[in-house]
Amino acid sequence: MIDETVEEISEMQTHSSSVVAVKAAQALRDLTDREYPTVEDYLRSLDRNSSALRRANPSHASLHTTQHRIVNAVSDAEPEDVATAKELTTEAIDDVIDSVESSKDRAAARAVSEIADDDVLLTHDFSSTVLAAIDDAIEAGHSFEVYVTESRPRFLGRKMTRHLSKRDGVDVTLIVDSAAGHFMSQVDRVLVGMDCIVDDTLYNRIGTYPIATAAADNDVPVTVVGAAAKYVDGAFAFENEIRSPSEVLREPAEGFEVANPAYDATPTHLLDTVVTDDGIHEY
């Protein structure tokens, strides 16, 4: 399962960073079914496999922090035998999954106060936390019109559109990324998720920065929603992922280069609010 999860993360088969963190944590359960002669062998295997999962996407802050949390919880306890190490691993995995899921749920619930009934929203990419926030707002009796960008080249927005189209109370329109500025004058609020915020910079799926810029020019507030754990300090160095040119162009590029960065950087001064499980941060 670990190798399959590494491949899934690397190929971006799972898009939401919180879902990635949970799947990576669950993958480490495989180690508790294997035999190890000593505690040292088990700890080395745990560290090696966790490193492989982290390397599958070096830009995911939540993936890195949750994996370090699991490994440190086991190694810092200095287990006396392999059985104890396995029990500690299971406990740490359960704690991480509960923390990620509960943080997402609390952030989503808090975001409901930021999106008014009958708002016209614009969202980008696929964010399970944004989806949960809209679901919570619908349960509160709100209804929305939502524009969703395709989020090329992986077309992650199409997945978001399909999910939203099944919700009562949501009138959803899929648009190409370059049309965000065209529709911005009709939008009441931009609502997006986040990969992480480091210092004064939001890192999120490529295309977030031009959307935030267009929103600022149209006086449309931008709200970001995500877990507080995605606010990271200098201990995490964001590393953008440059993905395969084949995602952009199927045929070989002859006489030119193809650039395909996965994320862009948005200055936080372009944001209105960042909603997390621990509060609403205004900019």
C-alpha atoms as an extended CHARMM CRD file, in Angstrom:
* protein
*
       283  EXT
         1         1  MET       CA              0.0000000000        0.0000000000        0.0000000000  PROA      1               0.0000000000
         2         2  ILE       CA              2.8550000000        2.4030000000        0.7160000000  PROA      2               0.0000000000
         3         3  ASP       CA              4.2980000000        2.1590000000       -2.8040000000  PROA      3               0.0000000000
         4         4  GLU       CA              0.8290000000        2.5780000000       -4.3060000000  PROA      4               0.0000000000
         5         5  THR       CA              0.1730000000        5.6260000000       -2.1270000000  PROA      5               0.0000000000
         6         6  VAL       CA              3.5160000000        7.1800000000       -3.0970000000  PROA      6               0.0000000000
         7         7  GLU       CA              2.5790000000        6.7450000000       -6.7530000000  PROA      7               0.0000000000
         8         8  GLU       CA             -0.9270000000        8.1170000000       -6.1800000000  PROA      8               0.0000000000
         9         9  ILE       CA              0.4250000000       11.2360000000       -4.4540000000  PROA      9               0.0000000000
        10        10  SER       CA              3.1240000000       11.7240000000       -7.0650000000  PROA      10              0.0000000000
        11        11  GLU       CA              0.6400000000       11.3940000000       -9.9420000000  PROA      11              0.0000000000
        12        12  MET       CA             -1.8060000000       13.7470000000       -8.1610000000  PROA      12              0.0000000000
        13        13  GLN       CA             -4.5640000000       11.1520000000       -8.2650000000  PROA      13              0.0000000000
        14        14  THR       CA             -5.5620000000       12.6490000000       -4.9080000000  PROA      14              0.0000000000
        15        15  HSD       CA             -5.8770000000       16.4280000000       -5.0570000000  PROA      15              0.0000000000
        16        16  SER       CA             -6.8930000000       17.7370000000       -1.6530000000  PROA      16              0.0000000000
        17        17  SER       CA             -3.9090000000       18.2450000000        0.6690000000  PROA      17              0.0000000000
        18        18  SER       CA             -5.8750000000       17.0850000000        3.7150000000  PROA      18              0.0000000000
        19        19  VAL       CA             -6.9050000000       13.9070000000        1.9100000000  PROA      19              0.0000000000
        20        20  VAL       CA             -3.2820000000       13.3630000000        0.8740000000  PROA      20              0.0000000000
        21        21  ALA       CA             -2.1510000000       13.6790000000        4.4980000000  PROA      21              0.0000000000
        22        22  VAL       CA             -4.7620000000       11.1630000000        5.6720000000  PROA      22              0.0000000000
        23        23  LYS       CA             -3.9790000000        8.6310000000        2.9340000000  PROA      23              0.0000000000
        24        24  ALA       CA             -0.2500000000        8.8810000000        3.6070000000  PROA      24              0.0000000000
        25        25  ALA       CA             -0.8320000000        8.3330000000        7.3300000000  PROA      25              0.0000000000
        26        26  GLN       CA             -3.0310000000        5.3270000000        6.6460000000  PROA      26              0.0000000000
        27        27  ALA       CA             -0.3960000000        3.8530000000        4.3270000000  PROA      27              0.0000000000
        28        28  LEU       CA              2.0470000000        3.5380000000        7.2370000000  PROA      28              0.0000000000
        29        29  ARG       CA             -0.2620000000        0.9670000000        8.8360000000  PROA      29              0.0000000000
        30        30  ASP       CA              1.2550000000       -1.5450000000        6.4170000000  PROA      30              0.0000000000
        31        31  LEU       CA              4.4160000000       -1.5560000000        8.5130000000  PROA      31              0.0000000000
        32        32  THR       CA              2.5380000000       -2.9120000000       11.5300000000  PROA      32              0.0000000000
        33        33  ASP       CA              1.7580000000       -6.0980000000        9.5690000000  PROA      33              0.0000000000
        34        34  ARG       CA              5.3960000000       -6.7970000000        8.7360000000  PROA      34              0.0000000000
        35        35  GLU       CA              7.9660000000       -8.6740000000       10.7880000000  PROA      35              0.0000000000
        36        36  TYR       CA             11.1050000000       -6.9620000000       12.1100000000  PROA      36              0.0000000000
        37        37  PRO       CA             13.9360000000       -8.5580000000       14.1240000000  PROA      37              0.0000000000
        38        38  THR       CA             14.6230000000       -5.4710000000       16.2560000000  PROA      38              0.0000000000
        39        39  VAL       CA             13.1010000000       -2.1230000000       17.2530000000  PROA      39              0.0000000000
        40        40  GLU       CA             15.9340000000       -0.3930000000       15.4040000000  PROA      40              0.0000000000
        41        41  ASP       CA             14.9980000000       -2.1690000000       12.1780000000  PROA      41              0.0000000000
        42        42  TYR       CA             11.3820000000       -1.1550000000       12.6080000000  PROA      42              0.0000000000
        43        43  LEU       CA             12.2300000000        2.4990000000       13.2860000000  PROA      43              0.0000000000
        44        44  ARG       CA             14.5210000000        2.6170000000       10.2520000000  PROA      44              0.0000000000
        45        45  SER       CA             11.7430000000        1.1880000000        8.0950000000  PROA      45              0.0000000000
        46        46  LEU       CA              9.2340000000        3.6790000000        9.4960000000  PROA      46              0.0000000000
        47        47  ASP       CA             11.5550000000        6.6080000000        8.8100000000  PROA      47              0.0000000000
        48        48  ARG       CA             12.4680000000        5.3550000000        5.3120000000  PROA      48              0.0000000000
        49        49  ASN       CA              8.8690000000        4.7960000000        4.2250000000  PROA      49              0.0000000000
        50        50  SER       CA              7.7120000000        8.0750000000        5.7180000000  PROA      50              0.0000000000
        51        51  SER       CA             10.4870000000        9.8550000000        3.8010000000  PROA      51              0.0000000000
        52        52  ALA       CA              9.2980000000        8.2070000000        0.5750000000  PROA      52              0.0000000000
        53        53  LEU       CA              5.7800000000        9.4690000000        1.1920000000  PROA      53              0.0000000000
        54        54  ARG       CA              7.0310000000       13.0000000000        1.8830000000  PROA      54              0.0000000000
        55        55  ARG       CA              9.1880000000       13.0100000000       -1.2490000000  PROA      55              0.0000000000
        56        56  ALA       CA              6.1390000000       12.0880000000       -3.3510000000  PROA      56              0.0000000000
        57        57  ASN       CA              5.0410000000       15.7240000000       -3.0240000000  PROA      57              0.0000000000
        58        58  PRO       CA              7.6260000000       18.0560000000       -1.4680000000  PROA      58              0.0000000000
        59        59  SER       CA              5.2350000000       21.0220000000       -1.5950000000  PROA      59              0.0000000000
        60        60  HSD       CA              2.5120000000       19.6030000000        0.6750000000  PROA      60              0.0000000000
        61        61  ALA       CA              3.0630000000       21.1490000000        4.1050000000  PROA      61              0.0000000000
        62        62  SER       CA              0.3550000000       19.0550000000        5.7610000000  PROA      62              0.0000000000
        63        63  LEU       CA              1.8640000000       15.8560000000        4.3350000000  PROA      63              0.0000000000
        64        64  HSD       CA              5.2740000000       16.7440000000        5.7730000000  PROA      64              0.0000000000
        65        65  THR       CA              4.0630000000       17.8690000000        9.1870000000  PROA      65              0.0000000000
        66        66  THR       CA              1.7890000000       14.8600000000        9.7430000000  PROA      66              0.0000000000
        67        67  GLN       CA              4.4290000000       12.3580000000        8.6530000000  PROA      67              0.0000000000
        68        68  HSD       CA              7.0330000000       13.9190000000       10.9460000000  PROA      68              0.0000000000
        69        69  ARG       CA              4.4750000000       13.8730000000       13.7440000000  PROA      69              0.0000000000
        70        70  ILE       CA              3.9320000000       10.1150000000       13.3720000000  PROA      70              0.0000000000
        71        71  VAL       CA              7.6220000000        9.2330000000       13.1390000000  PROA      71              0.0000000000
        72        72  ASN       CA              8.5710000000       11.4760000000       16.0760000000  PROA      72              0.0000000000
        73        73  ALA       CA              5.7430000000       10.1360000000       18.2590000000  PROA      73              0.0000000000
        74        74  VAL       CA              7.1320000000        6.6210000000       17.8830000000  PROA      74              0.0000000000
        75        75  SER       CA             10.8590000000        7.3060000000       18.0030000000  PROA      75              0.0000000000
        76        76  ASP       CA             10.6820000000        9.8320000000       20.8630000000  PROA      76              0.0000000000
        77        77  ALA       CA              8.8500000000        7.2720000000       23.0220000000  PROA      77              0.0000000000
        78        78  GLU       CA             11.8800000000        4.9440000000       22.7700000000  PROA      78              0.0000000000
        79        79  PRO       CA              9.8330000000        1.7120000000       22.5790000000  PROA      79              0.0000000000
        80        80  GLU       CA             11.4440000000       -1.3170000000       24.1770000000  PROA      80              0.0000000000
        81        81  ASP       CA             10.1900000000       -3.8390000000       21.6320000000  PROA      81              0.0000000000
        82        82  VAL       CA              8.7040000000       -4.0690000000       18.1340000000  PROA      82              0.0000000000
        83        83  ALA       CA              5.1860000000       -4.7660000000       19.4030000000  PROA      83              0.0000000000
        84        84  THR       CA              5.2010000000       -1.5600000000       21.4410000000  PROA      84              0.0000000000
        85        85  ALA       CA              6.5640000000        0.3960000000       18.4670000000  PROA      85              0.0000000000
        86        86  LYS       CA              3.7290000000       -0.8960000000       16.3160000000  PROA      86              0.0000000000
        87        87  GLU       CA              1.1420000000        0.0650000000       18.9400000000  PROA      87              0.0000000000
        88        88  LEU       CA              2.6200000000        3.5660000000       19.1390000000  PROA      88              0.0000000000
        89        89  THR       CA              2.5070000000        3.8280000000       15.3450000000  PROA      89              0.0000000000
        90        90  THR       CA             -1.1660000000        2.8970000000       15.2330000000  PROA      90              0.0000000000
        91        91  GLU       CA             -1.9790000000        5.4070000000       17.9680000000  PROA      91              0.0000000000
        92        92  ALA       CA             -0.0240000000        8.1730000000       16.2090000000  PROA      92              0.0000000000
        93        93  ILE       CA             -1.7390000000        7.4490000000       12.8820000000  PROA      93              0.0000000000
        94        94  ASP       CA             -5.1810000000        7.5700000000       14.5140000000  PROA      94              0.0000000000
        95        95  ASP       CA             -4.3060000000       10.8470000000       16.2570000000  PROA      95              0.0000000000
        96        96  VAL       CA             -3.0910000000       12.4320000000       13.0070000000  PROA      96              0.0000000000
        97        97  ILE       CA             -6.1560000000       11.3580000000       11.0210000000  PROA      97              0.0000000000
        98        98  ASP       CA             -8.5020000000       12.6210000000       13.7260000000  PROA      98              0.0000000000
        99        99  SER       CA             -6.6160000000       15.9150000000       13.9140000000  PROA      99              0.0000000000
       100       100  VAL       CA             -6.6310000000       16.4840000000       10.1270000000  PROA      100             0.0000000000
       101       101  GLU       CA            -10.3010000000       15.6210000000        9.7020000000  PROA      101             0.0000000000
       102       102  SER       CA            -11.5280000000       17.5500000000       12.7370000000  PROA      102             0.0000000000
       103       103  SER       CA             -9.4400000000       20.6080000000       11.7900000000  PROA      103             0.0000000000
       104       104  LYS       CA            -10.9260000000       20.5870000000        8.2950000000  PROA      104             0.0000000000
       105       105  ASP       CA            -14.4510000000       20.2640000000        9.6730000000  PROA      105             0.0000000000
       106       106  ARG       CA            -13.9590000000       23.1290000000       12.1490000000  PROA      106             0.0000000000
       107       107  ALA       CA            -12.4340000000       25.3870000000        9.4890000000  PROA      107             0.0000000000
       108       108  ALA       CA            -15.2910000000       24.6340000000        7.1010000000  PROA      108             0.0000000000
       109       109  ALA       CA            -17.9210000000       25.3490000000        9.7680000000  PROA      109             0.0000000000
       110       110  ARG       CA            -16.2450000000       28.6420000000       10.6620000000  PROA      110             0.0000000000
       111       111  ALA       CA            -16.1490000000       29.6920000000        6.9940000000  PROA      111             0.0000000000
       112       112  VAL       CA            -19.9500000000       29.6780000000        6.7890000000  PROA      112             0.0000000000
       113       113  SER       CA            -19.9810000000       33.1140000000        8.4590000000  PROA      113             0.0000000000
       114       114  GLU       CA            -17.9400000000       34.4940000000        5.5680000000  PROA      114             0.0000000000
       115       115  ILE       CA            -20.2600000000       33.3920000000        2.7570000000  PROA      115             0.0000000000
       116       116  ALA       CA            -23.6850000000       35.0100000000        2.7150000000  PROA      116             0.0000000000
       117       117  ASP       CA            -26.8990000000       33.4990000000        1.3980000000  PROA      117             0.0000000000
       118       118  ASP       CA            -27.3310000000       34.0200000000       -2.3680000000  PROA      118             0.0000000000
       119       119  ASP       CA            -23.6580000000       34.9330000000       -2.7710000000  PROA      119             0.0000000000
       120       120  VAL       CA            -22.0730000000       34.4430000000       -6.1570000000  PROA      120             0.0000000000
       121       121  LEU       CA            -18.8370000000       32.5730000000       -5.4270000000  PROA      121             0.0000000000
       122       122  LEU       CA            -15.8070000000       31.7750000000       -7.5400000000  PROA      122             0.0000000000
       123       123  THR       CA            -13.5550000000       28.9010000000       -6.5770000000  PROA      123             0.0000000000
       124       124  HSD       CA            -10.4490000000       27.3610000000       -8.0810000000  PROA      124             0.0000000000
       125       125  ASP       CA             -9.0430000000       23.8410000000       -8.0960000000  PROA      125             0.0000000000
       126       126  PHE       CA            -10.4880000000       21.1050000000       -5.8640000000  PROA      126             0.0000000000
       127       127  SER       CA            -10.5610000000       21.6910000000       -2.1220000000  PROA      127             0.0000000000
       128       128  SER       CA            -12.3680000000       19.2810000000        0.1870000000  PROA      128             0.0000000000
       129       129  THR       CA            -12.4510000000       22.0270000000        2.8380000000  PROA      129             0.0000000000
       130       130  VAL       CA            -14.1290000000       24.5110000000        0.4790000000  PROA      130             0.0000000000
       131       131  LEU       CA            -16.5980000000       21.7960000000       -0.4870000000  PROA      131             0.0000000000
       132       132  ALA       CA            -17.3090000000       21.1030000000        3.1920000000  PROA      132             0.0000000000
       133       133  ALA       CA            -17.8180000000       24.8360000000        3.8630000000  PROA      133             0.0000000000
       134       134  ILE       CA            -20.3710000000       25.0800000000        1.0560000000  PROA      134             0.0000000000
       135       135  ASP       CA            -22.0970000000       21.9290000000        2.3520000000  PROA      135             0.0000000000
       136       136  ASP       CA            -22.3080000000       23.4380000000        5.8400000000  PROA      136             0.0000000000
       137       137  ALA       CA            -23.7440000000       26.6540000000        4.3980000000  PROA      137             0.0000000000
       138       138  ILE       CA            -26.3350000000       24.6960000000        2.4160000000  PROA      138             0.0000000000
       139       139  GLU       CA            -27.3610000000       22.8560000000        5.5880000000  PROA      139             0.0000000000
       140       140  ALA       CA            -27.8230000000       26.2760000000        7.1890000000  PROA      140             0.0000000000
       141       141  GLY       CA            -30.3310000000       27.0900000000        4.4440000000  PROA      141             0.0000000000
       142       142  HSD       CA            -28.1000000000       29.0990000000        2.1300000000  PROA      142             0.0000000000
       143       143  SER       CA            -28.0140000000       28.8700000000       -1.6440000000  PROA      143             0.0000000000
       144       144  PHE       CA            -25.3010000000       29.9330000000       -4.0650000000  PROA      144             0.0000000000
       145       145  GLU       CA            -24.2500000000       30.4970000000       -7.6050000000  PROA      145             0.0000000000
       146       146  VAL       CA            -20.7060000000       29.2090000000       -8.0440000000  PROA      146             0.0000000000
       147       147  TYR       CA            -18.2030000000       29.6860000000      -10.8470000000  PROA      147             0.0000000000
       148       148  VAL       CA            -15.5110000000       27.0070000000      -10.8990000000  PROA      148             0.0000000000
       149       149  THR       CA            -12.3430000000       27.2780000000      -12.9630000000  PROA      149             0.0000000000
       150       150  GLU       CA            -11.1940000000       24.1920000000      -14.8500000000  PROA      150             0.0000000000
       151       151  SER       CA             -7.7920000000       24.3590000000      -13.1360000000  PROA      151             0.0000000000
       152       152  ARG       CA             -5.6870000000       23.3050000000      -16.0550000000  PROA      152             0.0000000000
       153       153  PRO       CA             -3.7320000000       21.2610000000      -16.9370000000  PROA      153             0.0000000000
       154       154  ARG       CA             -5.0300000000       18.5750000000      -14.5710000000  PROA      154             0.0000000000
       155       155  PHE       CA             -8.6040000000       19.9180000000      -14.7880000000  PROA      155             0.0000000000
       156       156  LEU       CA             -9.0870000000       19.5820000000      -11.0420000000  PROA      156             0.0000000000
       157       157  GLY       CA            -11.9430000000       22.0680000000      -11.1640000000  PROA      157             0.0000000000
       158       158  ARG       CA            -14.0170000000       19.6370000000      -13.1800000000  PROA      158             0.0000000000
       159       159  LYS       CA            -14.0850000000       17.3090000000      -10.1740000000  PROA      159             0.0000000000
       160       160  MET       CA            -15.2050000000       20.2110000000       -7.9760000000  PROA      160             0.0000000000
       161       161  THR       CA            -17.9220000000       21.1050000000      -10.4890000000  PROA      161             0.0000000000
       162       162  ARG       CA            -19.2850000000       17.5730000000      -10.5670000000  PROA      162             0.0000000000
       163       163  HSD       CA            -19.4730000000       17.4720000000       -6.7690000000  PROA      163             0.0000000000
       164       164  LEU       CA            -21.1900000000       20.8620000000       -6.5390000000  PROA      164             0.0000000000
       165       165  SER       CA            -23.6480000000       20.0380000000       -9.3250000000  PROA      165             0.0000000000
       166       166  LYS       CA            -25.1080000000       17.3000000000       -7.1040000000  PROA      166             0.0000000000
       167       167  ARG       CA            -25.8850000000       19.7620000000       -4.2880000000  PROA      167             0.0000000000
       168       168  ASP       CA            -29.3570000000       21.2430000000       -3.9640000000  PROA      168             0.0000000000
       169       169  GLY       CA            -29.1630000000       25.0000000000       -3.6640000000  PROA      169             0.0000000000
       170       170  VAL       CA            -26.0610000000       25.3850000000       -5.8620000000  PROA      170             0.0000000000
       171       171  ASP       CA            -26.1480000000       26.7090000000       -9.4210000000  PROA      171             0.0000000000
       172       172  VAL       CA            -22.6690000000       25.8820000000      -10.7410000000  PROA      172             0.0000000000
       173       173  THR       CA            -20.9000000000       27.0120000000      -13.9100000000  PROA      173             0.0000000000
       174       174  LEU       CA            -17.5800000000       25.6040000000      -15.1190000000  PROA      174             0.0000000000
       175       175  ILE       CA            -15.3050000000       28.1950000000      -16.7690000000  PROA      175             0.0000000000
       176       176  VAL       CA            -11.8400000000       28.1150000000      -18.3010000000  PROA      176             0.0000000000
       177       177  ASP       CA             -9.1050000000       29.5760000000      -16.1020000000  PROA      177             0.0000000000
       178       178  SER       CA             -8.5440000000       32.6020000000      -18.3270000000  PROA      178             0.0000000000
       179       179  ALA       CA            -12.2280000000       33.5950000000      -18.0000000000  PROA      179             0.0000000000
       180       180  ALA       CA            -11.9810000000       34.2980000000      -14.2440000000  PROA      180             0.0000000000
       181       181  GLY       CA            -11.3540000000       37.9970000000      -14.8570000000  PROA      181             0.0000000000
       182       182  HSD       CA            -14.2520000000       38.1650000000      -17.3100000000  PROA      182             0.0000000000
       183       183  PHE       CA            -16.7370000000       36.8950000000      -14.7140000000  PROA      183             0.0000000000
       184       184  MET       CA            -15.1930000000       38.6200000000      -11.6780000000  PROA      184             0.0000000000
       185       185  SER       CA            -17.5410000000       41.6340000000      -11.8620000000  PROA      185             0.0000000000
       186       186  GLN       CA            -20.4450000000       39.2420000000      -11.1960000000  PROA      186             0.0000000000
       187       187  VAL       CA            -18.7560000000       37.6100000000       -8.1790000000  PROA      187             0.0000000000
       188       188  ASP       CA            -19.3800000000       38.4780000000       -4.5060000000  PROA      188             0.0000000000
       189       189  ARG       CA            -16.5100000000       36.4490000000       -3.0520000000  PROA      189             0.0000000000
       190       190  VAL       CA            -13.6090000000       34.2520000000       -4.1430000000  PROA      190             0.0000000000
       191       191  LEU       CA            -13.3790000000       31.1620000000       -1.9320000000  PROA      191             0.0000000000
       192       192  VAL       CA            -10.3350000000       28.9090000000       -2.2510000000  PROA      192             0.0000000000
       193       193  GLY       CA             -8.4100000000       26.3570000000       -0.2300000000  PROA      193             0.0000000000
       194       194  MET       CA             -4.7030000000       26.4280000000        0.4880000000  PROA      194             0.0000000000
       195       195  ASP       CA             -1.6620000000       24.2590000000        0.3460000000  PROA      195             0.0000000000
       196       196  CYS       CA              0.1070000000       26.3760000000        2.9470000000  PROA      196             0.0000000000
       197       197  ILE       CA              0.8620000000       29.9050000000        4.0840000000  PROA      197             0.0000000000
       198       198  VAL       CA              4.4980000000       30.6850000000        4.7870000000  PROA      198             0.0000000000
       199       199  ASP       CA              5.2300000000       34.1330000000        6.2240000000  PROA      199             0.0000000000
       200       200  ASP       CA              3.3260000000       36.5700000000        3.9490000000  PROA      200             0.0000000000
       201       201  THR       CA              2.7280000000       34.1820000000        1.0570000000  PROA      201             0.0000000000
       202       202  LEU       CA             -0.1210000000       31.8320000000        0.1930000000  PROA      202             0.0000000000
       203       203  TYR       CA              0.9700000000       28.8230000000       -1.8410000000  PROA      203             0.0000000000
       204       204  ASN       CA             -1.8760000000       27.1940000000       -3.7050000000  PROA      204             0.0000000000
       205       205  ARG       CA             -2.6910000000       25.5420000000       -7.0380000000  PROA      205             0.0000000000
       206       206  ILE       CA             -1.3020000000       27.3910000000      -10.0480000000  PROA      206             0.0000000000
       207       207  GLY       CA             -3.7470000000       30.0760000000      -11.1830000000  PROA      207             0.0000000000
       208       208  THR       CA             -4.6470000000       31.3120000000       -7.6880000000  PROA      208             0.0000000000
       209       209  TYR       CA             -2.4600000000       34.4200000000       -7.9730000000  PROA      209             0.0000000000
       210       210  PRO       CA             -4.0680000000       35.8500000000      -11.1380000000  PROA      210             0.0000000000
       211       211  ILE       CA             -7.5230000000       35.1600000000       -9.6860000000  PROA      211             0.0000000000
       212       212  ALA       CA             -6.6150000000       37.0400000000       -6.4810000000  PROA      212             0.0000000000
       213       213  THR       CA             -5.1970000000       39.9020000000       -8.5650000000  PROA      213             0.0000000000
       214       214  ALA       CA             -8.3680000000       40.1460000000      -10.6610000000  PROA      214             0.0000000000
       215       215  ALA       CA            -10.4500000000       40.0360000000       -7.4830000000  PROA      215             0.0000000000
       216       216  ALA       CA             -8.4730000000       42.8930000000       -5.9380000000  PROA      216             0.0000000000
       217       217  ASP       CA             -8.9670000000       45.0060000000       -9.0850000000  PROA      217             0.0000000000
       218       218  ASN       CA            -12.7290000000       44.4070000000       -8.8470000000  PROA      218             0.0000000000
       219       219  ASP       CA            -12.9480000000       44.9170000000       -5.0650000000  PROA      219             0.0000000000
       220       220  VAL       CA            -14.0410000000       41.3070000000       -4.5950000000  PROA      220             0.0000000000
       221       221  PRO       CA            -12.9570000000       39.8340000000       -1.2320000000  PROA      221             0.0000000000
       222       222  VAL       CA            -10.8210000000       36.7020000000       -1.2900000000  PROA      222             0.0000000000
       223       223  THR       CA            -11.3550000000       34.1440000000        1.4850000000  PROA      223             0.0000000000
       224       224  VAL       CA             -8.9790000000       31.2240000000        1.9970000000  PROA      224             0.0000000000
       225       225  VAL       CA            -10.0740000000       28.2750000000        4.1060000000  PROA      225             0.0000000000
       226       226  GLY       CA             -7.9110000000       25.5040000000        5.5500000000  PROA      226             0.0000000000
       227       227  ALA       CA             -6.4630000000       23.9540000000        8.6760000000  PROA      227             0.0000000000
       228       228  ALA       CA             -4.3840000000       26.0970000000       11.0250000000  PROA      228             0.0000000000
       229       229  ALA       CA             -1.5840000000       23.5340000000       10.6460000000  PROA      229             0.0000000000
       230       230  LYS       CA             -1.0900000000       24.8580000000        7.1170000000  PROA      230             0.0000000000
       231       231  TYR       CA              0.3120000000       28.0500000000        8.5990000000  PROA      231             0.0000000000
       232       232  VAL       CA              3.9520000000       27.0250000000        8.6890000000  PROA      232             0.0000000000
       233       233  ASP       CA              7.1790000000       28.7120000000        9.7430000000  PROA      233             0.0000000000
       234       234  GLY       CA             10.7550000000       28.5130000000        8.5570000000  PROA      234             0.0000000000
       235       235  ALA       CA             10.9330000000       24.8430000000        9.5430000000  PROA      235             0.0000000000
       236       236  PHE       CA              9.2070000000       24.0550000000        6.2400000000  PROA      236             0.0000000000
       237       237  ALA       CA             10.7830000000       25.2940000000        3.0180000000  PROA      237             0.0000000000
       238       238  PHE       CA              8.1410000000       25.3300000000        0.3030000000  PROA      238             0.0000000000
       239       239  GLU       CA              9.3940000000       23.5900000000       -2.8230000000  PROA      239             0.0000000000
       240       240  ASN       CA              7.3000000000       24.0870000000       -5.9400000000  PROA      240             0.0000000000
       241       241  GLU       CA              6.6510000000       21.0000000000       -8.0070000000  PROA      241             0.0000000000
       242       242  ILE       CA              7.4510000000       21.2380000000      -11.7120000000  PROA      242             0.0000000000
       243       243  ARG       CA              5.2930000000       18.6200000000      -13.3470000000  PROA      243             0.0000000000
       244       244  SER       CA              5.6400000000       16.7280000000      -16.6170000000  PROA      244             0.0000000000
       245       245  PRO       CA              5.2140000000       18.6990000000      -19.8720000000  PROA      245             0.0000000000
       246       246  SER       CA              3.0250000000       15.8370000000      -21.0990000000  PROA      246             0.0000000000
       247       247  GLU       CA              0.2210000000       17.1560000000      -18.8810000000  PROA      247             0.0000000000
       248       248  VAL       CA              0.1920000000       20.2960000000      -21.0180000000  PROA      248             0.0000000000
       249       249  LEU       CA              1.0960000000       18.9480000000      -24.4560000000  PROA      249             0.0000000000
       250       250  ARG       CA              0.7080000000       15.3570000000      -25.5460000000  PROA      250             0.0000000000
       251       251  GLU       CA              3.0320000000       15.5240000000      -28.5410000000  PROA      251             0.0000000000
       252       252  PRO       CA              6.7810000000       16.2030000000      -28.1130000000  PROA      252             0.0000000000
       253       253  ALA       CA              7.7820000000       19.8420000000      -27.8040000000  PROA      253             0.0000000000
       254       254  GLU       CA             10.0870000000       20.5570000000      -30.7290000000  PROA      254             0.0000000000
       255       255  GLY       CA             11.9600000000       23.8550000000      -30.7030000000  PROA      255             0.0000000000
       256       256  PHE       CA             10.3810000000       25.1570000000      -27.4870000000  PROA      256             0.0000000000
       257       257  GLU       CA             10.0700000000       24.4030000000      -23.7790000000  PROA      257             0.0000000000
       258       258  VAL       CA              6.9290000000       23.5920000000      -21.7850000000  PROA      258             0.0000000000
       259       259  ALA       CA              6.7080000000       24.9300000000      -18.2190000000  PROA      259             0.0000000000
       260       260  ASN       CA              4.2410000000       23.2650000000      -15.8790000000  PROA      260             0.0000000000
       261       261  PRO       CA              4.5430000000       24.4850000000      -12.2520000000  PROA      261             0.0000000000
       262       262  ALA       CA              1.9820000000       22.9960000000       -9.8810000000  PROA      262             0.0000000000
       263       263  TYR       CA              1.6320000000       25.9860000000       -7.5260000000  PROA      263             0.0000000000
       264       264  ASP       CA              1.9590000000       29.7450000000       -7.4850000000  PROA      264             0.0000000000
       265       265  ALA       CA              2.5920000000       32.3280000000       -4.7680000000  PROA      265             0.0000000000
       266       266  THR       CA             -0.0510000000       34.8680000000       -3.7630000000  PROA      266             0.0000000000
       267       267  PRO       CA              0.9100000000       37.7330000000       -1.4140000000  PROA      267             0.0000000000
       268       268  THR       CA             -1.3770000000       37.7180000000        1.6120000000  PROA      268             0.0000000000
       269       269  HSD       CA             -2.1100000000       41.4380000000        1.1520000000  PROA      269             0.0000000000
       270       270  LEU       CA             -4.3680000000       40.3640000000       -1.7370000000  PROA      270             0.0000000000
       271       271  LEU       CA             -6.4680000000       38.2910000000        0.6760000000  PROA      271             0.0000000000
       272       272  ASP       CA             -9.4060000000       39.4960000000        2.7380000000  PROA      272             0.0000000000
       273       273  THR       CA             -9.6130000000       36.6630000000        5.2760000000  PROA      273             0.0000000000
       274       274  VAL       CA             -8.0520000000       33.3020000000        6.0200000000  PROA      274             0.0000000000
       275       275  VAL       CA            -10.4090000000       30.9800000000        7.8930000000  PROA      275             0.0000000000
       276       276  THR       CA             -8.8860000000       28.1450000000        9.9170000000  PROA      276             0.0000000000
       277       277  ASP       CA            -10.0370000000       25.8690000000       12.6960000000  PROA      277             0.0000000000
       278       278  ASP       CA             -8.5990000000       28.2660000000       15.2740000000  PROA      278             0.0000000000
       279       279  GLY       CA            -10.1040000000       31.5170000000       13.9770000000  PROA      279             0.0000000000
       280       280  ILE       CA            -10.5650000000       34.0580000000       11.2020000000  PROA      280             0.0000000000
       281       281  HSD       CA             -7.4500000000       36.0060000000       10.2570000000  PROA      281             0.0000000000
       282       282  GLU       CA             -8.0010000000       39.3590000000        8.5390000000  PROA      282             0.0000000000
       283       283  TYR       CA             -5.5450000000       40.9640000000        6.1010000000  PROA      283             0.0000000000
